[in-house]
mmCIF file of C-alpha atoms in Angstrom:
data_model
loop_
_atom_site.group_PDB
_atom_site.id
_atom_site.type_symbol
_atom_site.label_atom_id
_atom_site.label_comp_id
_atom_site.label_asym_id
_atom_site.label_seq_id
_atom_site.Cartn_x
_atom_site.Cartn_y
_atom_site.Cartn_z
ATOM 1 C CA MET F 1454 -108.829 -168.414 -88.322
ATOM 2 C CA ALA F 1455 -105.428 -170.052 -87.832
ATOM 3 C CA VAL F 1456 -103.955 -167.839 -90.535
ATOM 4 C CA ASN F 1457 -105.226 -164.736 -88.768
ATOM 5 C CA VAL F 1458 -103.677 -165.851 -85.480
ATOM 6 C CA ALA F 1459 -100.352 -166.522 -87.213
ATOM 7 C CA ILE F 1460 -100.364 -163.096 -88.859
ATOM 8 C CA TYR F 1461 -101.289 -161.492 -85.538
ATOM 9 C CA LEU F 1462 -98.387 -163.246 -83.766
ATOM 10 C CA VAL F 1463 -95.919 -162.237 -86.494
ATOM 11 C CA VAL F 1464 -97.070 -158.622 -86.380
ATOM 12 C CA CYS F 1465 -96.914 -158.488 -82.586
ATOM 13 C CA ALA F 1466 -93.672 -160.427 -82.114
ATOM 14 C CA THR F 1467 -91.553 -158.921 -84.907
ATOM 15 C CA PRO F 1468 -90.952 -155.381 -83.528
ATOM 16 C CA PRO F 1469 -89.789 -156.475 -80.038
ATOM 17 C CA LEU F 1470 -87.580 -159.123 -81.624
ATOM 18 C CA LEU F 1471 -86.005 -156.577 -83.985
ATOM 19 C CA PHE F 1472 -85.400 -154.117 -81.119
ATOM 20 C CA TRP F 1473 -83.829 -156.873 -79.022
ATOM 21 C CA LEU F 1474 -81.512 -157.859 -81.911
ATOM 22 C CA ALA F 1475 -80.553 -154.207 -82.446
ATOM 23 C CA SER F 1476 -79.676 -153.837 -78.771
ATOM 24 C CA LYS F 1477 -77.330 -156.849 -78.973
ATOM 25 C CA ALA F 1478 -75.572 -155.747 -82.200
ATOM 26 C CA PRO F 1479 -72.828 -153.595 -80.536
ATOM 27 C CA ALA F 1480 -71.852 -156.431 -78.190
ATOM 28 C CA VAL F 1481 -71.701 -158.905 -81.073
ATOM 29 C CA ALA F 1482 -69.606 -156.492 -83.163
ATOM 30 C CA ALA F 1483 -67.189 -155.936 -80.248
ATOM 31 C CA ALA F 1484 -66.842 -159.685 -79.734
ATOM 32 C CA LEU F 1485 -66.058 -160.192 -83.418
ATOM 33 C CA ARG F 1486 -63.471 -157.374 -83.318
ATOM 34 C CA ARG F 1487 -61.788 -158.901 -80.266
ATOM 35 C CA ARG F 1488 -61.663 -162.257 -81.968
ATOM 36 C CA ARG F 1489 -59.929 -160.808 -85.041
ATOM 37 C CA GLU F 1490 -57.274 -158.832 -83.149
ATOM 38 C CA PRO F 1491 -54.146 -160.953 -82.728
ATOM 39 C CA ALA F 1492 -53.029 -161.528 -79.189
ATOM 40 C CA PRO F 1493 -49.501 -160.318 -78.505
ATOM 41 C CA ALA F 1494 -47.013 -163.145 -78.365
ATOM 42 C CA GLY F 1495 -44.525 -163.268 -75.546
ATOM 43 C CA LEU F 1496 -43.761 -160.787 -72.823
ATOM 44 C CA PRO F 1497 -44.202 -157.032 -73.219
ATOM 45 C CA ILE F 1498 -41.047 -155.341 -74.487
ATOM 46 C CA GLU F 1499 -40.801 -153.224 -71.311
ATOM 47 C CA ARG F 1500 -40.686 -156.369 -69.218
ATOM 48 C CA LEU F 1501 -38.044 -157.904 -71.497
ATOM 49 C CA ALA F 1502 -35.890 -154.777 -71.202
ATOM 50 C CA ALA F 1503 -36.172 -154.785 -67.405
ATOM 51 C CA ASP F 1504 -35.301 -158.493 -67.261
ATOM 52 C CA LEU F 1505 -32.323 -157.944 -69.574
ATOM 53 C CA ARG F 1506 -30.972 -155.203 -67.322
ATOM 54 C CA ARG F 1507 -31.526 -157.311 -64.202
ATOM 55 C CA VAL F 1508 -29.795 -160.416 -65.586
ATOM 56 C CA HIS F 1509 -26.966 -158.280 -67.000
ATOM 57 C CA ARG F 1510 -26.396 -156.873 -63.494
ATOM 58 C CA CYS F 1511 -26.277 -160.454 -62.206
ATOM 59 C CA LEU F 1512 -23.608 -161.242 -64.815
ATOM 60 C CA GLU F 1513 -21.554 -158.232 -63.761
ATOM 61 C CA ASP F 1514 -21.917 -159.080 -60.066
ATOM 62 C CA LEU F 1515 -20.701 -162.670 -60.454
ATOM 63 C CA ALA F 1516 -17.593 -163.210 -58.386
ATOM 64 C CA PRO F 1517 -14.512 -164.426 -60.237
ATOM 65 C CA ASP F 1518 -14.601 -167.622 -58.186
ATOM 66 C CA ALA F 1519 -18.312 -168.247 -58.901
ATOM 67 C CA PRO F 1520 -19.118 -171.833 -59.893
ATOM 68 C CA MET F 1521 -19.053 -172.509 -63.619
ATOM 69 C CA LEU F 1522 -22.616 -173.845 -63.451
ATOM 70 C CA ARG F 1523 -23.912 -170.530 -62.116
ATOM 71 C CA ARG F 1524 -21.914 -168.589 -64.698
ATOM 72 C CA ARG F 1525 -23.250 -170.685 -67.608
ATOM 73 C CA ALA F 1526 -26.817 -170.595 -66.317
ATOM 74 C CA THR F 1527 -26.732 -166.814 -66.038
ATOM 75 C CA HIS F 1528 -25.305 -166.500 -69.556
ATOM 76 C CA GLN F 1529 -27.982 -168.835 -70.901
ATOM 77 C CA ALA F 1530 -30.716 -166.832 -69.176
ATOM 78 C CA TYR F 1531 -29.309 -163.618 -70.651
ATOM 79 C CA ASP F 1532 -29.080 -165.172 -74.120
ATOM 80 C CA ALA F 1533 -32.671 -166.428 -73.874
ATOM 81 C CA LEU F 1534 -33.839 -162.911 -73.029
ATOM 82 C CA LEU F 1535 -31.837 -161.495 -75.931
ATOM 83 C CA VAL F 1536 -33.483 -164.025 -78.259
ATOM 84 C CA GLN F 1537 -36.955 -163.044 -76.982
ATOM 85 C CA ALA F 1538 -36.192 -159.360 -77.442
ATOM 86 C CA CYS F 1539 -34.959 -159.991 -80.989
ATOM 87 C CA ALA F 1540 -38.126 -161.937 -81.760
ATOM 88 C CA ALA F 1541 -40.295 -159.142 -80.342
ATOM 89 C CA LEU F 1542 -38.532 -156.519 -82.477
ATOM 90 C CA GLY F 1543 -38.060 -158.700 -85.561
ATOM 91 C CA LEU F 1544 -34.256 -158.625 -85.480
ATOM 92 C CA PRO F 1545 -32.054 -161.466 -86.749
ATOM 93 C CA HIS F 1546 -29.777 -163.347 -84.377
ATOM 94 C CA TRP F 1547 -27.669 -166.501 -84.262
ATOM 95 C CA LEU F 1548 -27.375 -166.899 -80.506
ATOM 96 C CA ASP F 1549 -29.095 -170.262 -80.403
ATOM 97 C CA GLU F 1550 -27.002 -171.631 -83.288
ATOM 98 C CA LEU F 1551 -23.511 -170.768 -82.062
ATOM 99 C CA PRO F 1552 -21.635 -172.865 -79.487
ATOM 100 C CA GLU F 1553 -20.272 -171.343 -76.285
ATOM 101 C CA GLY F 1554 -17.094 -169.419 -76.934
ATOM 102 C CA VAL F 1555 -15.741 -166.358 -78.662
ATOM 103 C CA GLU F 1556 -18.185 -166.491 -81.594
ATOM 104 C CA ARG F 1557 -21.165 -166.517 -79.271
ATOM 105 C CA ASP F 1558 -19.682 -163.677 -77.199
ATOM 106 C CA MET F 1559 -19.248 -161.603 -80.364
ATOM 107 C CA GLU F 1560 -22.803 -162.410 -81.464
ATOM 108 C CA ARG F 1561 -24.055 -161.383 -78.028
ATOM 109 C CA LEU F 1562 -22.341 -157.998 -78.427
ATOM 110 C CA ARG F 1563 -23.740 -157.600 -81.950
ATOM 111 C CA VAL F 1564 -27.273 -158.403 -80.754
ATOM 112 C CA GLU F 1565 -26.988 -155.946 -77.871
ATOM 113 C CA GLU F 1566 -25.937 -153.215 -80.286
ATOM 114 C CA SER F 1567 -28.743 -153.994 -82.735
ATOM 115 C CA LEU F 1568 -31.243 -153.867 -79.849
ATOM 116 C CA ARG F 1569 -29.832 -150.480 -78.826
ATOM 117 C CA ARG F 1570 -30.233 -149.204 -82.395
ATOM 118 C CA ALA F 1571 -33.819 -150.440 -82.368
ATOM 119 C CA GLY F 1572 -34.452 -148.302 -79.272
ATOM 120 C CA LEU F 1573 -34.289 -150.884 -76.519
ATOM 121 C CA VAL F 1574 -32.256 -149.753 -73.527
ATOM 122 C CA VAL F 1575 -29.866 -152.579 -72.726
ATOM 123 C CA PRO F 1576 -26.579 -152.294 -70.802
#
């Protein structure tokens, strides 16, 4: 008798269970796909380009008698954005290795040109 009840329960419970599992399969597959897709690192490239243009305008608008602290901070902000843009596009740079001075200014110009060649609109 107990065997018959067990068989009856298996026969009655299996189809609804299989239909329920089939209805959940697309959601499970989508969750697994989302988990495998790598999340983008850093800011979107459009945002980086806009920030580069904005900070470059700030550099151009600095008065000649602006405090040295403001001048250095603006240059550092611009260099940090250039480094992020290079990382986003996979371009080499040496901005964070060079000391302040002529070498770093030349590297800044080289990086700007390589970003332009990669298609990023920078001033």
